[in-house]
Amino acid sequence: MWCYYSQAPDLARLDRAIADLERAALVVGESQPLEVSVSSELRSARALREMVAAGGNAIVGPVARDAFAGILTQAQSLDADHPGYPALLSRAAAGLALSGLADNNLQLIDQAITLLGDACAVPGLAVRERPWLLAAHGYALLTRHFRRNSPRD
């Protein structure tokens, strides 16, 4: 999934990535750490595909909303000591923030900020995880500030 860095949106490439992830989901089965990673990547890929297909319009369609809801449910079902917990929380937060921006719903952005704060507070974060989680939390706070113009952010 993370190989999608093309300047021009390429739906065929995303379709191939989704097909690969669907095959991986079948192979992984119920292996908890891998299943969490593969299923969240698959949901993210489906959401990205729908958003790219929208042609740059600021919409979050039903496929993306369903994917984001699934990621949030999955994140909420994990214990904080699961190795994928911080990353999954950040993906769920990204989905909430995108939906909040598309719907002009600041409560969703507030929820995203809370999730990112929870992810940053996980004990024992790796050296590579903490900086990007803190940066994501800061971006979410800035987003809320620009939307609400609140000095608390």
mmCIF file with all atom_site columns, C-alpha atoms in Angstrom:
data_model
loop_
_atom_site.group_PDB
_atom_site.id
_atom_site.type_symbol
_atom_site.label_atom_id
_atom_site.label_alt_id
_atom_site.label_comp_id
_atom_site.label_asym_id
_atom_site.label_entity_id
_atom_site.label_seq_id
_atom_site.pdbx_PDB_ins_code
_atom_site.Cartn_x
_atom_site.Cartn_y
_atom_site.Cartn_z
_atom_site.occupancy
_atom_site.B_iso_or_equiv
_atom_site.pdbx_formal_charge
_atom_site.auth_seq_id
_atom_site.auth_comp_id
_atom_site.auth_asym_id
_atom_site.auth_atom_id
_atom_site.pdbx_PDB_model_num
ATOM 1   C CA . MET A 1 1   ? 0.000   0.000   0.000   1.00 0.00 ? 1   MET A CA 1
ATOM 2   C CA . TRP A 1 2   ? 2.729   2.451   0.878   1.00 0.00 ? 2   TRP A CA 1
ATOM 3   C CA . CYS A 1 3   ? 4.158   2.131   -2.638  1.00 0.00 ? 3   CYS A CA 1
ATOM 4   C CA . TYR A 1 4   ? 1.511   4.583   -3.886  1.00 0.00 ? 4   TYR A CA 1
ATOM 5   C CA . TYR A 1 5   ? 3.597   7.708   -4.418  1.00 0.00 ? 5   TYR A CA 1
ATOM 6   C CA . SER A 1 6   ? 2.841   8.409   -8.053  1.00 0.00 ? 6   SER A CA 1
ATOM 7   C CA . GLN A 1 7   ? 2.341   12.033  -9.092  1.00 0.00 ? 7   GLN A CA 1
ATOM 8   C CA . ALA A 1 8   ? -0.547  11.071  -11.361 1.00 0.00 ? 8   ALA A CA 1
ATOM 9   C CA . PRO A 1 9   ? -3.379  9.099   -9.768  1.00 0.00 ? 9   PRO A CA 1
ATOM 10  C CA . ASP A 1 10  ? -3.264  5.571   -11.115 1.00 0.00 ? 10  ASP A CA 1
ATOM 11  C CA . LEU A 1 11  ? -6.453  3.648   -10.378 1.00 0.00 ? 11  LEU A CA 1
ATOM 12  C CA . ALA A 1 12  ? -5.152  0.511   -12.077 1.00 0.00 ? 12  ALA A CA 1
ATOM 13  C CA . ARG A 1 13  ? -2.184  0.441   -9.718  1.00 0.00 ? 13  ARG A CA 1
ATOM 14  C CA . LEU A 1 14  ? -4.486  0.878   -6.734  1.00 0.00 ? 14  LEU A CA 1
ATOM 15  C CA . ASP A 1 15  ? -6.719  -1.915  -8.038  1.00 0.00 ? 15  ASP A CA 1
ATOM 16  C CA . ARG A 1 16  ? -3.691  -4.218  -8.236  1.00 0.00 ? 16  ARG A CA 1
ATOM 17  C CA . ALA A 1 17  ? -2.670  -3.263  -4.699  1.00 0.00 ? 17  ALA A CA 1
ATOM 18  C CA . ILE A 1 18  ? -6.190  -3.986  -3.441  1.00 0.00 ? 18  ILE A CA 1
ATOM 19  C CA . ALA A 1 19  ? -6.202  -7.371  -5.199  1.00 0.00 ? 19  ALA A CA 1
ATOM 20  C CA . ASP A 1 20  ? -2.832  -8.208  -3.634  1.00 0.00 ? 20  ASP A CA 1
ATOM 21  C CA . LEU A 1 21  ? -4.069  -7.202  -0.180  1.00 0.00 ? 21  LEU A CA 1
ATOM 22  C CA . GLU A 1 22  ? -7.246  -9.262  -0.611  1.00 0.00 ? 22  GLU A CA 1
ATOM 23  C CA . ARG A 1 23  ? -5.097  -12.315 -1.440  1.00 0.00 ? 23  ARG A CA 1
ATOM 24  C CA . ALA A 1 24  ? -2.866  -11.562 1.541   1.00 0.00 ? 24  ALA A CA 1
ATOM 25  C CA . ALA A 1 25  ? -5.930  -11.350 3.818   1.00 0.00 ? 25  ALA A CA 1
ATOM 26  C CA . LEU A 1 26  ? -6.941  -14.856 2.763   1.00 0.00 ? 26  LEU A CA 1
ATOM 27  C CA . VAL A 1 27  ? -3.452  -16.226 3.398   1.00 0.00 ? 27  VAL A CA 1
ATOM 28  C CA . VAL A 1 28  ? -2.964  -14.511 6.752   1.00 0.00 ? 28  VAL A CA 1
ATOM 29  C CA . GLY A 1 29  ? -6.286  -15.690 8.151   1.00 0.00 ? 29  GLY A CA 1
ATOM 30  C CA . GLU A 1 30  ? -6.635  -15.178 11.891  1.00 0.00 ? 30  GLU A CA 1
ATOM 31  C CA . SER A 1 31  ? -2.979  -14.528 12.762  1.00 0.00 ? 31  SER A CA 1
ATOM 32  C CA . GLN A 1 32  ? -3.651  -11.586 15.091  1.00 0.00 ? 32  GLN A CA 1
ATOM 33  C CA . PRO A 1 33  ? -0.695  -9.234  14.420  1.00 0.00 ? 33  PRO A CA 1
ATOM 34  C CA . LEU A 1 34  ? -0.630  -9.837  10.672  1.00 0.00 ? 34  LEU A CA 1
ATOM 35  C CA . GLU A 1 35  ? -4.400  -9.866  10.255  1.00 0.00 ? 35  GLU A CA 1
ATOM 36  C CA . VAL A 1 36  ? -4.672  -6.454  11.910  1.00 0.00 ? 36  VAL A CA 1
ATOM 37  C CA . SER A 1 37  ? -2.022  -5.004  9.620   1.00 0.00 ? 37  SER A CA 1
ATOM 38  C CA . VAL A 1 38  ? -3.314  -6.524  6.383   1.00 0.00 ? 38  VAL A CA 1
ATOM 39  C CA . SER A 1 39  ? -6.982  -5.718  7.036   1.00 0.00 ? 39  SER A CA 1
ATOM 40  C CA . SER A 1 40  ? -6.254  -2.095  7.955   1.00 0.00 ? 40  SER A CA 1
ATOM 41  C CA . GLU A 1 41  ? -4.043  -1.699  4.871   1.00 0.00 ? 41  GLU A CA 1
ATOM 42  C CA . LEU A 1 42  ? -6.826  -3.163  2.729   1.00 0.00 ? 42  LEU A CA 1
ATOM 43  C CA . ARG A 1 43  ? -9.407  -0.780  4.187   1.00 0.00 ? 43  ARG A CA 1
ATOM 44  C CA . SER A 1 44  ? -7.044  2.159   3.680   1.00 0.00 ? 44  SER A CA 1
ATOM 45  C CA . ALA A 1 45  ? -6.418  1.135   0.075   1.00 0.00 ? 45  ALA A CA 1
ATOM 46  C CA . ARG A 1 46  ? -10.143 0.906   -0.651  1.00 0.00 ? 46  ARG A CA 1
ATOM 47  C CA . ALA A 1 47  ? -10.722 4.348   0.879   1.00 0.00 ? 47  ALA A CA 1
ATOM 48  C CA . LEU A 1 48  ? -7.828  5.827   -1.080  1.00 0.00 ? 48  LEU A CA 1
ATOM 49  C CA . ARG A 1 49  ? -9.109  4.307   -4.311  1.00 0.00 ? 49  ARG A CA 1
ATOM 50  C CA . GLU A 1 50  ? -12.529 5.877   -3.844  1.00 0.00 ? 50  GLU A CA 1
ATOM 51  C CA . MET A 1 51  ? -11.023 9.244   -2.989  1.00 0.00 ? 51  MET A CA 1
ATOM 52  C CA . VAL A 1 52  ? -8.632  9.186   -5.965  1.00 0.00 ? 52  VAL A CA 1
ATOM 53  C CA . ALA A 1 53  ? -11.514 8.217   -8.251  1.00 0.00 ? 53  ALA A CA 1
ATOM 54  C CA . ALA A 1 54  ? -13.374 11.327  -7.068  1.00 0.00 ? 54  ALA A CA 1
ATOM 55  C CA . GLY A 1 55  ? -10.829 13.385  -8.987  1.00 0.00 ? 55  GLY A CA 1
ATOM 56  C CA . GLY A 1 56  ? -9.548  15.594  -6.208  1.00 0.00 ? 56  GLY A CA 1
ATOM 57  C CA . ASN A 1 57  ? -12.965 16.617  -4.930  1.00 0.00 ? 57  ASN A CA 1
ATOM 58  C CA . ALA A 1 58  ? -13.156 16.877  -1.155  1.00 0.00 ? 58  ALA A CA 1
ATOM 59  C CA . ILE A 1 59  ? -15.607 14.042  -0.601  1.00 0.00 ? 59  ILE A CA 1
ATOM 60  C CA . VAL A 1 60  ? -15.540 10.968  1.556   1.00 0.00 ? 60  VAL A CA 1
ATOM 61  C CA . GLY A 1 61  ? -17.822 8.450   -0.092  1.00 0.00 ? 61  GLY A CA 1
ATOM 62  C CA . PRO A 1 62  ? -19.535 5.361   1.299   1.00 0.00 ? 62  PRO A CA 1
ATOM 63  C CA . VAL A 1 63  ? -16.627 3.000   0.611   1.00 0.00 ? 63  VAL A CA 1
ATOM 64  C CA . ALA A 1 64  ? -14.177 5.281   2.421   1.00 0.00 ? 64  ALA A CA 1
ATOM 65  C CA . ARG A 1 65  ? -16.595 5.843   5.307   1.00 0.00 ? 65  ARG A CA 1
ATOM 66  C CA . ASP A 1 66  ? -17.098 2.105   5.693   1.00 0.00 ? 66  ASP A CA 1
ATOM 67  C CA . ALA A 1 67  ? -13.330 1.550   5.567   1.00 0.00 ? 67  ALA A CA 1
ATOM 68  C CA . PHE A 1 68  ? -12.676 4.236   8.164   1.00 0.00 ? 68  PHE A CA 1
ATOM 69  C CA . ALA A 1 69  ? -15.413 2.856   10.434  1.00 0.00 ? 69  ALA A CA 1
ATOM 70  C CA . GLY A 1 70  ? -13.856 -0.602  10.164  1.00 0.00 ? 70  GLY A CA 1
ATOM 71  C CA . ILE A 1 71  ? -10.423 0.726   11.055  1.00 0.00 ? 71  ILE A CA 1
ATOM 72  C CA . LEU A 1 72  ? -11.852 2.596   14.049  1.00 0.00 ? 72  LEU A CA 1
ATOM 73  C CA . THR A 1 73  ? -13.707 -0.509  15.254  1.00 0.00 ? 73  THR A CA 1
ATOM 74  C CA . GLN A 1 74  ? -10.575 -2.588  14.817  1.00 0.00 ? 74  GLN A CA 1
ATOM 75  C CA . ALA A 1 75  ? -8.458  -0.056  16.715  1.00 0.00 ? 75  ALA A CA 1
ATOM 76  C CA . GLN A 1 76  ? -10.944 0.092   19.569  1.00 0.00 ? 76  GLN A CA 1
ATOM 77  C CA . SER A 1 77  ? -10.922 -3.701  19.852  1.00 0.00 ? 77  SER A CA 1
ATOM 78  C CA . LEU A 1 78  ? -7.160  -3.916  20.425  1.00 0.00 ? 78  LEU A CA 1
ATOM 79  C CA . ASP A 1 79  ? -5.278  -3.656  23.680  1.00 0.00 ? 79  ASP A CA 1
ATOM 80  C CA . ALA A 1 80  ? -2.752  -0.852  24.000  1.00 0.00 ? 80  ALA A CA 1
ATOM 81  C CA . ASP A 1 81  ? 0.068   -3.411  24.167  1.00 0.00 ? 81  ASP A CA 1
ATOM 82  C CA . HIS A 1 82  ? -0.677  -4.742  20.664  1.00 0.00 ? 82  HIS A CA 1
ATOM 83  C CA . PRO A 1 83  ? 2.255   -3.881  18.361  1.00 0.00 ? 83  PRO A CA 1
ATOM 84  C CA . GLY A 1 84  ? -0.009  -2.337  15.726  1.00 0.00 ? 84  GLY A CA 1
ATOM 85  C CA . TYR A 1 85  ? -2.144  -0.319  18.139  1.00 0.00 ? 85  TYR A CA 1
ATOM 86  C CA . PRO A 1 86  ? -0.515  3.125   17.697  1.00 0.00 ? 86  PRO A CA 1
ATOM 87  C CA . ALA A 1 87  ? -0.455  2.890   13.900  1.00 0.00 ? 87  ALA A CA 1
ATOM 88  C CA . LEU A 1 88  ? -4.038  1.673   13.773  1.00 0.00 ? 88  LEU A CA 1
ATOM 89  C CA . LEU A 1 89  ? -5.172  4.513   16.030  1.00 0.00 ? 89  LEU A CA 1
ATOM 90  C CA . SER A 1 90  ? -3.459  6.997   13.734  1.00 0.00 ? 90  SER A CA 1
ATOM 91  C CA . ARG A 1 91  ? -5.205  5.510   10.675  1.00 0.00 ? 91  ARG A CA 1
ATOM 92  C CA . ALA A 1 92  ? -8.541  5.683   12.456  1.00 0.00 ? 92  ALA A CA 1
ATOM 93  C CA . ALA A 1 93  ? -7.781  9.293   13.381  1.00 0.00 ? 93  ALA A CA 1
ATOM 94  C CA . ALA A 1 94  ? -6.923  10.112  9.767   1.00 0.00 ? 94  ALA A CA 1
ATOM 95  C CA . GLY A 1 95  ? -10.264 8.705   8.656   1.00 0.00 ? 95  GLY A CA 1
ATOM 96  C CA . LEU A 1 96  ? -12.105 10.740  11.269  1.00 0.00 ? 96  LEU A CA 1
ATOM 97  C CA . ALA A 1 97  ? -10.226 13.903  10.311  1.00 0.00 ? 97  ALA A CA 1
ATOM 98  C CA . LEU A 1 98  ? -10.909 13.431  6.590   1.00 0.00 ? 98  LEU A CA 1
ATOM 99  C CA . SER A 1 99  ? -14.577 12.788  7.264   1.00 0.00 ? 99  SER A CA 1
ATOM 100 C CA . GLY A 1 100 ? -14.690 15.795  9.583   1.00 0.00 ? 100 GLY A CA 1
ATOM 101 C CA . LEU A 1 101 ? -13.160 18.038  6.940   1.00 0.00 ? 101 LEU A CA 1
ATOM 102 C CA . ALA A 1 102 ? -15.456 16.754  4.187   1.00 0.00 ? 102 ALA A CA 1
ATOM 103 C CA . ASP A 1 103 ? -18.566 17.148  6.371   1.00 0.00 ? 103 ASP A CA 1
ATOM 104 C CA . ASN A 1 104 ? -17.383 20.293  8.178   1.00 0.00 ? 104 ASN A CA 1
ATOM 105 C CA . ASN A 1 105 ? -17.902 18.375  11.427  1.00 0.00 ? 105 ASN A CA 1
ATOM 106 C CA . LEU A 1 106 ? -15.490 19.566  14.097  1.00 0.00 ? 106 LEU A CA 1
ATOM 107 C CA . GLN A 1 107 ? -16.567 16.822  16.519  1.00 0.00 ? 107 GLN A CA 1
ATOM 108 C CA . LEU A 1 108 ? -14.980 14.230  14.236  1.00 0.00 ? 108 LEU A CA 1
ATOM 109 C CA . ILE A 1 109 ? -11.760 16.250  14.210  1.00 0.00 ? 109 ILE A CA 1
ATOM 110 C CA . ASP A 1 110 ? -11.920 16.439  18.012  1.00 0.00 ? 110 ASP A CA 1
ATOM 111 C CA . GLN A 1 111 ? -12.285 12.653  18.104  1.00 0.00 ? 111 GLN A CA 1
ATOM 112 C CA . ALA A 1 112 ? -9.264  12.310  15.818  1.00 0.00 ? 112 ALA A CA 1
ATOM 113 C CA . ILE A 1 113 ? -7.206  14.526  18.120  1.00 0.00 ? 113 ILE A CA 1
ATOM 114 C CA . THR A 1 114 ? -8.171  12.374  21.105  1.00 0.00 ? 114 THR A CA 1
ATOM 115 C CA . LEU A 1 115 ? -7.178  9.184   19.268  1.00 0.00 ? 115 LEU A CA 1
ATOM 116 C CA . LEU A 1 116 ? -3.832  10.647  18.266  1.00 0.00 ? 116 LEU A CA 1
ATOM 117 C CA . GLY A 1 117 ? -3.212  11.780  21.837  1.00 0.00 ? 117 GLY A CA 1
ATOM 118 C CA . ASP A 1 118 ? -3.961  8.232   23.000  1.00 0.00 ? 118 ASP A CA 1
ATOM 119 C CA . ALA A 1 119 ? -1.558  6.840   20.404  1.00 0.00 ? 119 ALA A CA 1
ATOM 120 C CA . CYS A 1 120 ? 1.187   9.232   21.520  1.00 0.00 ? 120 CYS A CA 1
ATOM 121 C CA . ALA A 1 121 ? 0.686   8.163   25.140  1.00 0.00 ? 121 ALA A CA 1
ATOM 122 C CA . VAL A 1 122 ? 1.244   4.446   24.507  1.00 0.00 ? 122 VAL A CA 1
ATOM 123 C CA . PRO A 1 123 ? 4.160   3.335   26.676  1.00 0.00 ? 123 PRO A CA 1
ATOM 124 C CA . GLY A 1 124 ? 7.213   1.995   24.916  1.00 0.00 ? 124 GLY A CA 1
ATOM 125 C CA . LEU A 1 125 ? 6.703   3.606   21.531  1.00 0.00 ? 125 LEU A CA 1
ATOM 126 C CA . ALA A 1 126 ? 9.558   2.906   19.165  1.00 0.00 ? 126 ALA A CA 1
ATOM 127 C CA . VAL A 1 127 ? 11.964  5.670   18.247  1.00 0.00 ? 127 VAL A CA 1
ATOM 128 C CA . ARG A 1 128 ? 10.509  5.741   14.745  1.00 0.00 ? 128 ARG A CA 1
ATOM 129 C CA . GLU A 1 129 ? 6.867   5.825   15.884  1.00 0.00 ? 129 GLU A CA 1
ATOM 130 C CA . ARG A 1 130 ? 6.818   8.669   18.378  1.00 0.00 ? 130 ARG A CA 1
ATOM 131 C CA . PRO A 1 131 ? 7.947   11.496  16.007  1.00 0.00 ? 131 PRO A CA 1
ATOM 132 C CA . TRP A 1 132 ? 5.367   10.802  13.287  1.00 0.00 ? 132 TRP A CA 1
ATOM 133 C CA . LEU A 1 133 ? 2.603   10.286  15.845  1.00 0.00 ? 133 LEU A CA 1
ATOM 134 C CA . LEU A 1 134 ? 3.450   13.594  17.507  1.00 0.00 ? 134 LEU A CA 1
ATOM 135 C CA . ALA A 1 135 ? 3.585   15.293  14.104  1.00 0.00 ? 135 ALA A CA 1
ATOM 136 C CA . ALA A 1 136 ? 0.171   13.849  13.173  1.00 0.00 ? 136 ALA A CA 1
ATOM 137 C CA . HIS A 1 137 ? -1.223  15.034  16.502  1.00 0.00 ? 137 HIS A CA 1
ATOM 138 C CA . GLY A 1 138 ? 0.169   18.517  15.842  1.00 0.00 ? 138 GLY A CA 1
ATOM 139 C CA . TYR A 1 139 ? -1.345  18.611  12.340  1.00 0.00 ? 139 TYR A CA 1
ATOM 140 C CA . ALA A 1 140 ? -4.707  17.586  13.770  1.00 0.00 ? 140 ALA A CA 1
ATOM 141 C CA . LEU A 1 141 ? -4.510  20.354  16.366  1.00 0.00 ? 141 LEU A CA 1
ATOM 142 C CA . LEU A 1 142 ? -3.609  22.869  13.665  1.00 0.00 ? 142 LEU A CA 1
ATOM 143 C CA . THR A 1 143 ? -6.504  21.669  11.528  1.00 0.00 ? 143 THR A CA 1
ATOM 144 C CA . ARG A 1 144 ? -8.909  22.220  14.394  1.00 0.00 ? 144 ARG A CA 1
ATOM 145 C CA . HIS A 1 145 ? -7.349  25.628  15.095  1.00 0.00 ? 145 HIS A CA 1
ATOM 146 C CA . PHE A 1 146 ? -7.798  26.777  11.499  1.00 0.00 ? 146 PHE A CA 1
ATOM 147 C CA . ARG A 1 147 ? -11.357 25.447  11.392  1.00 0.00 ? 147 ARG A CA 1
ATOM 148 C CA . ARG A 1 148 ? -12.431 26.750  14.795  1.00 0.00 ? 148 ARG A CA 1
ATOM 149 C CA . ASN A 1 149 ? -9.912  29.551  15.321  1.00 0.00 ? 149 ASN A CA 1
ATOM 150 C CA . SER A 1 150 ? -9.561  28.470  18.918  1.00 0.00 ? 150 SER A CA 1
ATOM 151 C CA . PRO A 1 151 ? -6.619  29.753  20.973  1.00 0.00 ? 151 PRO A CA 1
ATOM 152 C CA . ARG A 1 152 ? -6.607  26.493  22.988  1.00 0.00 ? 152 ARG A CA 1
ATOM 153 C CA . ASP A 1 153 ? -4.962  24.775  20.034  1.00 0.00 ? 153 ASP A CA 1
#
